[in-house]
XYZ file of C-alpha atoms in Angstrom:
627
model
C 24.125 -15.203 -45.920
C 27.276 -15.364 -48.933
C 25.554 -11.459 -50.405
C 26.152 -10.598 -47.158
C 29.749 -11.727 -45.961
C 31.070 -10.658 -49.640
C 30.603 -7.523 -48.628
C 32.445 -7.400 -44.708
C 28.482 -7.047 -42.774
C 28.138 -9.887 -40.773
C 24.820 -11.724 -40.229
C 21.898 -12.639 -36.963
C 20.199 -15.413 -37.477
C 16.312 -14.730 -36.041
C 14.162 -17.267 -34.961
C 10.597 -17.135 -33.369
C 10.253 -19.916 -29.838
C 6.762 -18.789 -29.371
C 4.968 -17.637 -33.349
C 4.693 -20.440 -34.992
C 1.613 -21.011 -37.472
C 3.534 -23.809 -39.080
C 3.397 -25.725 -36.018
C -0.161 -24.908 -34.790
C -1.874 -26.067 -38.153
C 0.449 -28.583 -38.300
C 0.580 -30.028 -34.754
C -2.525 -29.308 -33.210
C -1.206 -30.432 -30.098
C 1.853 -28.473 -29.505
C -0.223 -25.126 -28.996
C -0.736 -23.291 -25.684
C -3.857 -23.136 -24.299
C -4.528 -19.499 -22.926
C -6.266 -18.990 -19.311
C -6.093 -15.658 -20.670
C -9.159 -14.344 -22.628
C -6.285 -12.396 -25.477
C -3.229 -13.628 -25.016
C -1.717 -10.910 -26.865
C -3.259 -8.419 -24.695
C -5.427 -7.134 -28.545
C -4.707 -3.554 -29.549
C -3.562 -2.815 -32.796
C -1.883 -6.163 -33.616
C -3.483 -8.748 -35.284
C -3.658 -11.582 -32.902
C -5.552 -14.394 -34.853
C -2.446 -13.960 -36.673
C -0.716 -15.715 -34.281
C -0.106 -19.343 -33.814
C 1.099 -19.774 -30.240
C 2.959 -22.533 -29.138
C 3.607 -24.197 -25.751
C 6.808 -23.843 -24.373
C 5.842 -26.924 -22.308
C 5.101 -29.368 -25.232
C 8.055 -31.856 -25.171
C 7.276 -32.491 -28.951
C 7.556 -28.387 -29.461
C 10.882 -28.656 -27.265
C 12.875 -30.977 -29.879
C 11.663 -29.065 -32.895
C 12.623 -25.775 -31.744
C 16.375 -27.721 -31.179
C 16.390 -28.857 -34.520
C 15.637 -26.045 -36.204
C 18.411 -23.824 -33.913
C 20.138 -26.544 -34.981
C 19.947 -26.549 -39.276
C 20.090 -23.004 -39.159
C 23.638 -22.883 -36.659
C 24.884 -26.049 -39.081
C 23.891 -25.365 -42.513
C 24.601 -20.816 -42.377
C 27.366 -19.333 -41.365
C 25.958 -16.878 -39.419
C 28.309 -14.325 -36.957
C 25.228 -14.329 -34.281
C 21.841 -15.834 -32.928
C 18.826 -14.391 -31.357
C 15.888 -15.955 -30.543
C 12.592 -14.309 -30.103
C 9.283 -15.288 -28.730
C 10.887 -16.770 -25.913
C 7.941 -16.333 -22.853
C 4.412 -16.267 -22.107
C 1.637 -15.064 -24.087
C -0.616 -15.737 -21.272
C -0.636 -18.558 -18.160
C -0.468 -21.263 -20.682
C -3.895 -24.944 -19.250
C -2.060 -27.762 -21.487
C -1.130 -31.202 -20.057
C 2.286 -30.269 -19.884
C 1.802 -27.457 -17.756
C -0.262 -28.590 -15.685
C 1.851 -31.697 -15.479
C 5.310 -30.005 -14.834
C 3.223 -27.707 -12.122
C 2.754 -30.811 -9.697
C 5.688 -32.182 -10.362
C 7.303 -29.065 -9.428
C 5.163 -27.333 -6.954
C 3.141 -29.921 -5.594
C 0.143 -28.437 -6.525
C -2.179 -27.760 -9.547
C -2.423 -24.221 -11.281
C -3.875 -22.447 -9.241
C -7.665 -21.540 -9.608
C -7.173 -17.703 -8.899
C -4.827 -15.042 -8.469
C -3.382 -13.922 -5.327
C 0.096 -12.690 -4.170
C -0.736 -13.692 -1.035
C -1.070 -17.363 -1.495
C 1.959 -19.493 -1.778
C 0.317 -22.012 -3.882
C 0.341 -18.787 -6.276
C 3.011 -17.703 -5.753
C 4.848 -21.207 -6.602
C 3.592 -21.009 -10.022
C 5.081 -18.256 -10.598
C 7.723 -19.212 -9.854
C 8.165 -21.749 -11.954
C 7.001 -19.955 -14.781
C 9.306 -18.592 -14.939
C 11.915 -20.943 -14.113
C 10.790 -22.274 -16.800
C 11.531 -19.832 -19.341
C 14.934 -18.843 -17.819
C 15.670 -22.829 -18.244
C 14.261 -22.954 -21.722
C 16.574 -19.517 -21.987
C 19.609 -20.486 -21.504
C 19.050 -24.315 -23.344
C 18.559 -23.255 -26.340
C 22.351 -20.980 -25.933
C 23.558 -23.639 -24.930
C 22.667 -25.817 -27.680
C 23.024 -23.231 -30.480
C 26.742 -22.567 -28.305
C 27.370 -26.263 -28.507
C 28.201 -26.331 -32.186
C 28.852 -23.099 -33.158
C 31.212 -21.348 -29.696
C 32.213 -18.691 -32.177
C 28.959 -16.890 -32.297
C 27.090 -14.066 -29.352
C 23.289 -15.851 -28.716
C 20.827 -13.743 -27.176
C 16.628 -13.196 -26.759
C 14.758 -11.335 -27.205
C 14.589 -8.895 -23.623
C 11.229 -6.514 -24.590
C 9.124 -7.816 -22.237
C 11.304 -8.275 -19.175
C 9.867 -4.864 -17.749
C 6.173 -6.212 -18.281
C 4.019 -7.858 -15.801
C 4.087 -10.885 -14.323
C 2.019 -12.416 -17.013
C 4.329 -13.340 -19.859
C 6.817 -14.779 -17.174
C 10.542 -12.988 -18.382
C 12.926 -12.568 -14.841
C 15.364 -10.509 -14.200
C 16.902 -13.784 -13.749
C 16.711 -14.642 -16.935
C 19.516 -12.269 -18.183
C 21.609 -15.155 -17.314
C 20.692 -16.664 -21.142
C 21.893 -13.929 -23.234
C 24.935 -12.619 -24.328
C 23.919 -9.204 -24.395
C 20.840 -8.107 -23.286
C 18.296 -7.051 -26.899
C 15.380 -5.755 -26.941
C 11.997 -4.038 -29.274
C 10.625 -1.717 -27.084
C 7.427 1.118 -28.310
C 6.770 2.679 -24.795
C 7.746 6.412 -25.871
C 10.987 8.793 -23.879
C 10.069 7.761 -20.630
C 10.980 3.563 -20.787
C 13.767 3.853 -23.087
C 15.235 6.390 -20.093
C 14.451 3.166 -17.816
C 15.669 0.058 -19.922
C 18.073 1.325 -21.774
C 19.249 1.846 -18.122
C 18.302 -1.865 -16.623
C 19.891 -2.954 -19.587
C 23.184 -1.393 -18.882
C 23.504 -2.809 -15.574
C 21.657 -6.392 -16.094
C 23.170 -7.634 -19.365
C 25.636 -10.215 -19.196
C 27.868 -7.874 -22.371
C 28.023 -5.012 -23.812
C 27.107 -2.778 -25.388
C 23.038 -3.866 -25.304
C 20.689 -3.313 -27.929
C 17.548 -1.068 -28.056
C 15.454 -2.010 -30.733
C 12.236 -0.482 -32.271
C 10.276 0.394 -35.812
C 11.220 2.784 -38.843
C 6.805 3.028 -39.120
C 5.321 4.091 -36.001
C 4.228 0.801 -34.768
C 4.259 -3.825 -34.937
C 1.591 -3.218 -36.608
C 1.627 -0.152 -39.680
C 3.466 -0.733 -43.161
C 3.755 2.819 -44.286
C 3.253 5.201 -41.351
C 7.206 5.555 -40.965
C 8.639 7.404 -37.970
C 9.304 11.310 -38.993
C 13.327 11.338 -39.518
C 14.020 13.382 -36.466
C 11.516 11.178 -34.224
C 14.095 8.569 -34.976
C 16.914 10.712 -34.573
C 16.030 11.299 -30.740
C 15.400 7.534 -29.859
C 18.905 6.786 -31.614
C 21.136 9.685 -30.187
C 19.162 8.298 -27.024
C 20.405 5.173 -27.050
C 24.071 6.001 -28.140
C 23.744 8.935 -23.649
C 23.377 5.495 -23.020
C 26.241 3.462 -24.562
C 23.842 1.435 -26.743
C 23.733 -0.032 -29.793
C 20.757 1.248 -31.909
C 18.572 -1.702 -34.097
C 15.970 -0.516 -36.508
C 13.194 -3.393 -37.199
C 12.146 -2.845 -40.773
C 9.306 -4.411 -42.790
C 9.906 -6.211 -46.653
C 7.549 -5.742 -49.198
C 5.282 -9.113 -49.858
C 6.692 -9.060 -52.878
C 10.801 -9.219 -50.929
C 11.147 -5.567 -52.026
C 12.851 -2.566 -49.649
C 10.847 -0.685 -47.980
C 13.021 2.541 -49.801
C 11.864 5.214 -47.847
C 12.653 3.320 -44.657
C 16.268 2.392 -44.902
C 16.723 6.488 -46.313
C 15.460 7.902 -43.539
C 18.158 4.902 -41.172
C 20.984 5.808 -43.721
C 19.627 10.083 -42.747
C 20.006 8.608 -38.977
C 22.585 6.047 -39.212
C 25.360 9.011 -40.507
C 24.004 11.102 -37.443
C 25.119 9.268 -35.057
C 28.389 7.035 -36.705
C 30.444 10.374 -35.684
C 30.356 9.106 -31.907
C 30.728 5.371 -31.992
C 34.302 5.565 -30.864
C 33.719 7.258 -27.784
C 30.846 4.698 -26.172
C 31.781 2.099 -23.789
C 33.188 2.298 -20.926
C 31.550 2.568 -16.865
C 28.414 4.286 -16.176
C 28.731 7.155 -13.450
C 26.039 6.321 -10.944
C 25.176 8.308 -7.555
C 21.639 7.606 -6.849
C 20.993 3.906 -7.749
C 17.025 2.901 -8.796
C 15.736 -0.758 -7.725
C 14.019 -2.478 -10.102
C 12.383 -5.523 -8.393
C 11.931 -8.519 -10.691
C 9.597 -9.797 -8.019
C 7.366 -7.272 -8.048
C 6.272 -6.567 -11.314
C 1.911 -7.684 -9.930
C -0.902 -6.203 -8.290
C -1.853 -7.247 -5.043
C -4.920 -5.536 -6.608
C -5.053 -8.102 -8.942
C -5.990 -11.071 -5.553
C -9.223 -12.865 -5.804
C -9.237 -12.504 -10.012
C -9.690 -15.162 -11.812
C -7.513 -17.661 -13.682
C -9.760 -17.643 -16.621
C -10.765 -14.413 -18.398
C -10.007 -11.106 -19.687
C -6.040 -9.954 -18.476
C -5.741 -8.089 -14.867
C -4.416 -5.047 -16.221
C -2.154 -3.952 -18.722
C 1.423 -5.616 -19.348
C 3.183 -2.050 -17.652
C 0.437 -1.327 -15.128
C 1.955 -2.730 -11.729
C 2.608 -0.315 -8.961
C 6.284 -1.183 -8.192
C 6.772 0.036 -12.168
C 4.740 3.030 -11.730
C 7.208 4.576 -9.273
C 10.268 3.067 -10.855
C 9.416 5.224 -14.020
C 8.344 7.765 -11.934
C 11.445 8.079 -10.204
C 13.748 7.887 -12.996
C 12.138 10.264 -15.041
C 11.957 12.558 -11.820
C 16.047 12.401 -11.741
C 16.271 12.829 -15.103
C 14.864 16.129 -14.836
C 16.626 17.004 -11.936
C 19.956 15.224 -14.234
C 21.119 14.001 -11.733
C 23.703 10.753 -11.852
C 21.272 6.996 -11.631
C 20.755 3.776 -12.939
C 18.517 1.504 -12.886
C 19.627 -1.914 -11.378
C 18.511 -5.029 -9.931
C 19.234 -7.974 -7.338
C 22.733 -8.810 -9.960
C 23.576 -4.939 -7.750
C 23.205 -6.574 -4.198
C 26.671 -7.485 -3.253
C 27.623 -4.154 -4.941
C 24.927 -1.741 -2.864
C 27.411 0.551 -1.433
C 29.215 1.805 -4.942
C 26.085 3.823 -4.853
C 25.439 6.828 -2.742
C 22.324 6.356 -1.998
C 19.774 3.075 -2.540
C 16.012 4.326 -4.127
C 13.082 1.581 -3.429
C 9.806 2.575 -5.439
C 7.545 0.786 -3.650
C 8.540 -3.175 -4.013
C 5.873 -5.002 -3.727
C 7.502 -7.743 -2.640
C 11.248 -9.500 -0.794
C 13.391 -11.903 0.198
C 15.044 -12.573 3.510
C 18.954 -11.450 0.338
C 16.951 -8.371 -0.134
C 16.382 -7.640 3.434
C 19.864 -8.662 4.801
C 21.997 -6.558 1.430
C 19.769 -3.177 2.062
C 20.306 -3.758 6.385
C 23.772 -4.248 6.013
C 24.103 -1.522 2.608
C 23.091 1.580 5.468
C 24.768 -0.190 8.433
C 27.749 0.497 6.335
C 26.962 4.046 6.204
C 24.481 3.219 3.556
C 21.759 5.857 2.087
C 18.487 4.645 2.038
C 14.940 6.558 0.235
C 11.785 3.793 0.239
C 8.009 3.923 0.115
C 4.837 2.412 0.294
C 4.635 -1.172 0.587
C 8.299 -1.985 0.463
C 9.829 -4.836 2.552
C 5.943 -5.718 4.007
C 5.454 -8.950 2.283
C 7.780 -11.702 1.290
C 8.476 -13.132 -2.780
C 7.114 -15.996 -0.707
C 3.322 -14.510 -0.229
C 3.522 -13.976 3.120
C 2.537 -10.787 4.890
C 4.509 -9.406 7.907
C 2.460 -7.294 10.536
C 6.197 -5.062 9.727
C 7.816 -3.675 7.413
C 10.907 -6.304 7.522
C 13.307 -2.977 7.324
C 11.248 -1.533 9.945
C 14.936 -1.508 12.046
C 15.777 0.781 9.145
C 12.976 3.280 8.497
C 12.341 3.548 12.153
C 7.930 3.431 12.009
C 6.192 0.735 11.749
C 2.922 -0.293 10.103
C -0.273 0.468 10.488
C -3.010 -0.577 8.118
C -3.417 0.403 3.986
C -5.011 3.582 3.121
C -8.530 3.111 1.675
C -9.571 7.062 1.506
C -8.982 8.423 -2.773
C -6.696 10.872 -1.312
C -4.487 12.127 1.789
C -2.639 14.758 2.280
C 1.295 16.009 3.681
C 1.846 18.231 5.695
C 5.337 19.859 6.007
C 7.219 19.433 8.945
C 10.659 20.357 8.331
C 12.569 22.795 5.721
C 12.199 20.141 2.877
C 9.319 19.113 2.407
C 7.973 23.145 3.048
C 10.528 24.748 0.220
C 9.157 22.247 -1.690
C 5.069 22.872 -1.598
C 6.965 26.033 -2.922
C 4.543 27.732 -1.341
C 0.670 25.525 -1.175
C -0.263 24.693 2.795
C 0.274 20.728 1.669
C 0.091 18.049 -1.303
C -2.756 15.948 -1.928
C -0.973 11.976 -3.475
C -4.024 10.282 -4.975
C -5.084 6.496 -4.552
C -5.593 5.229 -7.617
C -8.084 2.505 -8.308
C -5.895 -0.156 -9.788
C -3.722 0.459 -6.760
C -0.733 2.040 -8.679
C -0.328 5.533 -6.873
C -1.375 5.405 -3.273
C -0.394 5.011 0.581
C -0.321 2.807 4.170
C -0.586 4.387 7.754
C 2.069 4.403 10.081
C 1.328 4.522 13.941
C 2.545 6.396 15.711
C 5.410 7.255 18.044
C 8.206 5.559 16.516
C 11.669 6.637 17.108
C 12.248 8.295 12.928
C 11.943 12.268 12.488
C 8.606 12.909 11.199
C 9.809 15.312 7.867
C 5.776 15.044 6.743
C 2.907 14.241 8.639
C -0.871 12.763 7.647
C -3.777 15.056 7.047
C -7.127 13.987 6.109
C -10.359 14.907 4.447
C -13.751 16.036 5.607
C -15.288 12.599 6.554
C -12.004 10.506 5.061
C -12.460 7.519 4.206
C -14.887 8.126 2.794
C -15.747 9.606 -0.523
C -18.836 11.369 -0.282
C -21.849 10.910 -2.160
C -25.495 12.954 -3.021
C -27.404 11.499 0.406
C -24.717 11.233 2.515
C -22.460 14.215 4.036
C -18.371 13.007 4.105
C -18.209 15.327 1.723
C -16.633 19.160 2.483
C -16.567 20.574 -1.376
C -18.269 19.502 -4.403
C -15.363 19.001 -6.344
C -12.181 17.903 -4.778
C -11.325 17.118 -1.308
C -9.316 19.433 0.519
C -7.123 19.147 3.800
C -9.620 18.768 7.588
C -8.427 16.759 9.553
C -4.803 17.364 10.453
C -3.151 14.109 12.778
C 0.494 13.910 14.032
C 0.695 10.061 12.187
C 4.550 10.852 10.853
C 4.211 9.848 6.464
C 7.704 10.659 5.930
C 10.392 10.517 8.536
C 13.895 10.549 8.326
C 16.250 7.430 10.751
C 19.666 6.659 11.520
C 20.599 3.573 11.850
C 24.220 2.587 11.958
C 26.470 4.354 9.614
C 23.911 5.483 7.569
C 20.561 6.820 7.253
C 16.760 5.829 5.343
C 13.962 8.268 4.307
C 10.923 6.313 4.402
C 7.895 8.092 2.642
C 4.168 5.896 3.382
C 3.147 7.309 0.259
C 5.329 6.707 -3.103
C 5.316 9.611 -3.922
C 8.134 8.733 -7.052
C 4.586 7.677 -8.860
C 2.981 10.832 -8.326
C 1.983 13.999 -10.395
C 1.295 16.412 -8.998
C 4.075 19.825 -10.208
C 5.008 19.550 -6.189
C 5.582 15.461 -6.405
C 9.209 16.242 -8.167
C 10.645 18.710 -5.945
C 9.772 17.164 -3.439
C 11.193 13.881 -4.648
C 14.101 15.028 -6.104
C 14.661 17.823 -2.828
C 15.120 13.981 0.154
C 17.350 12.490 -2.429
C 19.317 15.651 -2.182
C 18.908 16.040 1.244
C 20.826 12.051 0.849
C 23.812 12.861 -1.494
C 26.455 12.599 1.688
C 28.989 14.416 -1.510
C 27.936 16.739 -4.258
C 26.460 15.310 -7.298
C 28.788 13.187 -10.024
C 27.298 15.342 -12.466
C 24.552 18.334 -12.192
C 23.223 20.700 -15.493
C 21.050 23.405 -14.799
C 19.085 23.751 -18.351
C 15.926 21.867 -18.867
C 13.993 19.534 -17.803
C 14.162 17.533 -21.797
C 17.677 17.376 -20.603
C 19.428 14.241 -20.564
C 22.655 13.950 -19.656
C 24.837 11.096 -18.689
C 28.768 10.466 -17.970
C 30.751 7.014 -18.678
C 33.681 6.412 -16.931
C 36.571 5.599 -18.846
C 40.200 5.616 -16.564
C 41.769 3.588 -19.071
C 41.919 6.641 -21.356
C 41.742 8.123 -18.528
C 38.432 10.182 -19.714
C 34.540 11.305 -19.122
C 32.600 10.371 -22.046
C 28.629 13.639 -21.184
C 26.652 13.093 -23.312
C 24.109 16.160 -23.609
C 20.383 14.695 -25.299
C 17.834 17.145 -26.118
C 14.692 14.845 -25.365
C 11.682 17.149 -26.098
C 8.218 15.640 -26.336
C 7.735 17.701 -30.210
C 9.985 16.926 -32.844
C 11.040 19.516 -34.672
C 13.562 20.168 -30.836
C 13.975 23.450 -30.239
C 17.822 24.164 -30.095
C 18.908 25.393 -25.911
C 21.956 28.303 -25.283
C 24.080 27.984 -22.843
C 23.354 24.759 -20.377
C 25.654 25.132 -17.504
C 27.372 21.978 -15.920
C 29.999 21.196 -13.376
C 31.225 17.219 -12.809
C 33.134 15.388 -10.417
C 36.769 14.395 -10.683
C 37.334 11.067 -10.246
C 38.858 8.559 -7.724
C 42.684 10.836 -7.534
C 42.099 12.885 -11.111
C 42.131 15.727 -11.584
C 40.471 17.689 -15.206
C 43.504 18.777 -17.665
C 40.848 19.167 -20.694
C 37.674 19.644 -21.977
C 36.926 19.210 -25.692
C 33.798 18.910 -27.515
C 33.342 15.591 -30.095
C 33.764 14.384 -32.467
C 35.996 17.229 -33.996
C 38.113 17.947 -30.380
C 37.211 21.526 -30.158
C 38.675 22.499 -26.769
C 36.150 23.671 -24.580
C 36.904 26.492 -21.177
C 35.883 25.120 -17.604
C 37.369 26.607 -14.159
C 37.597 23.972 -11.361
C 37.021 24.323 -8.102
C 39.250 24.048 -5.211
C 37.211 20.207 -4.445
C 38.917 19.245 -8.294
C 34.696 20.188 -9.839
C 34.989 20.909 -13.649
C 33.026 24.327 -14.036
C 31.386 25.364 -17.966
C 29.491 25.642 -20.406
C 28.404 24.273 -22.966
C 27.513 26.706 -26.677
C 24.545 26.205 -26.894
C 22.597 22.332 -27.314
C 20.679 21.770 -30.572
C 19.192 18.181 -30.608
C 23.151 16.156 -29.012
C 25.438 16.608 -27.782
C 29.047 14.645 -26.601
C 31.916 15.841 -24.883
C 35.052 14.516 -23.568
C 36.845 15.159 -19.873
C 40.503 14.576 -20.180
C 42.067 13.861 -16.122
C 45.170 12.851 -15.448
């Protein structure tokens, strides 16, 4: 630590709260007693090497606090990072059972059931226990060293209910950071999520220089790391890389060389980061919806019900974010933290929000009543977080339609009843939407006769909902299930409510992956925008476009990242774009950063800036100065 400080390098201490092999070997009574047969979920990681402790065990909690005290009193560290403050499984030890009984009045349920209030209370308790412990650890460090920032690994926050890390736990961090390995779309969602959820800025995106955590020598290419680093830069985030040290204590020289090259590429842009993200559109991510009703009835003890990120709400969140990014529209990912500030957004998207509470319902109703524009899909507002399943949507008055039942067949078809929908089909007669076997995508059936205007109606395959087989005649084409019965039942509707407008889709089209799903979803969202977007670009779908307003400097920072699937990145010539002026502002100068070379632009009568970026390699950053 002294050697680092002698070179003006600050030091962050790392402590693993959950994995502790010494503690498990010396105190076997501290061990996690997992309900899941594979608490680490298998994969490349050597699960047999990890000693897992129960975070409810009072002896182990005392031990963790004592070690944290030793670190912060014995070393002049500059920050404290706690890793692994999460559950690897439901723990069935005596301490967890006793605490569950004391706080919920019931034993730990033996069956997963999201329509059972006892199960929902237990899961809420697991999340509360973690949030309280994370806050307690930060307070413990701050009591000794009130001057240093303290944060926890937020990496598993997007994973399902098993880990127990709620978005509410963000209040136990001075800022959010975590290590992620899920690829481009995961980075897109998590960067926008942390940006709006974090208590402080900047947030921190971490990843390994190696291909994954299990690798030591197989490194990511400089090109791949550079794209990840610039994705953090485009999101005004810090970028932290994880490099494993060799067993003899020496560094991995090639890993450090590659990271040096990457950081030298991004460093010139550091001084321009910060500001408020420009977001016309908000994608709502519900911490309480990190589950699947397909799990209902599964025994708690046994194999995991699904992989950590395979739950319907996340499929819809990720799909919505990816489609908006490809369309180069200004969006962010929000949580219930933004409920008091919904009026900031022109459009709010509720992507198959599986569970909601009364506070959320009332916030969205007030938002639309006061003139907000809302898109919602599939199961949104049908089930309370307490486990109560309603006969109708809690937001049925906003949607202008009512729930009938869930679709049970494998595929349905959407038939256009409006120009918006028909133009998205690109000449197709209809859009087919699949219900996946794991429930990740699907649809519900609406009752006919609602007050909303139908934008699309439901068509069904021959023999629906039967799948068909060799021995029956409930099918009409050997491989596919083409449209057969046209109904008048609406499947996408538009409704006026108060001063606002709502589009509800009975199918979670944002989670769909066909060539027609993207333009349909984006077209519906564009129709809800009551003004020209804050920014737009006419360029390749792989390009990320972000903007941050810095009013104290009278400028908007606009970033373009050419985030293609496979490096090396092919340059793109001429990227036309538009940028709407901030309220009461007029653009005076447009410059390419960091060198400050001016770029010509035009202004329309509304003050919207139009310009062309001559060429986009990997990354470009512009400053639009205004008065």
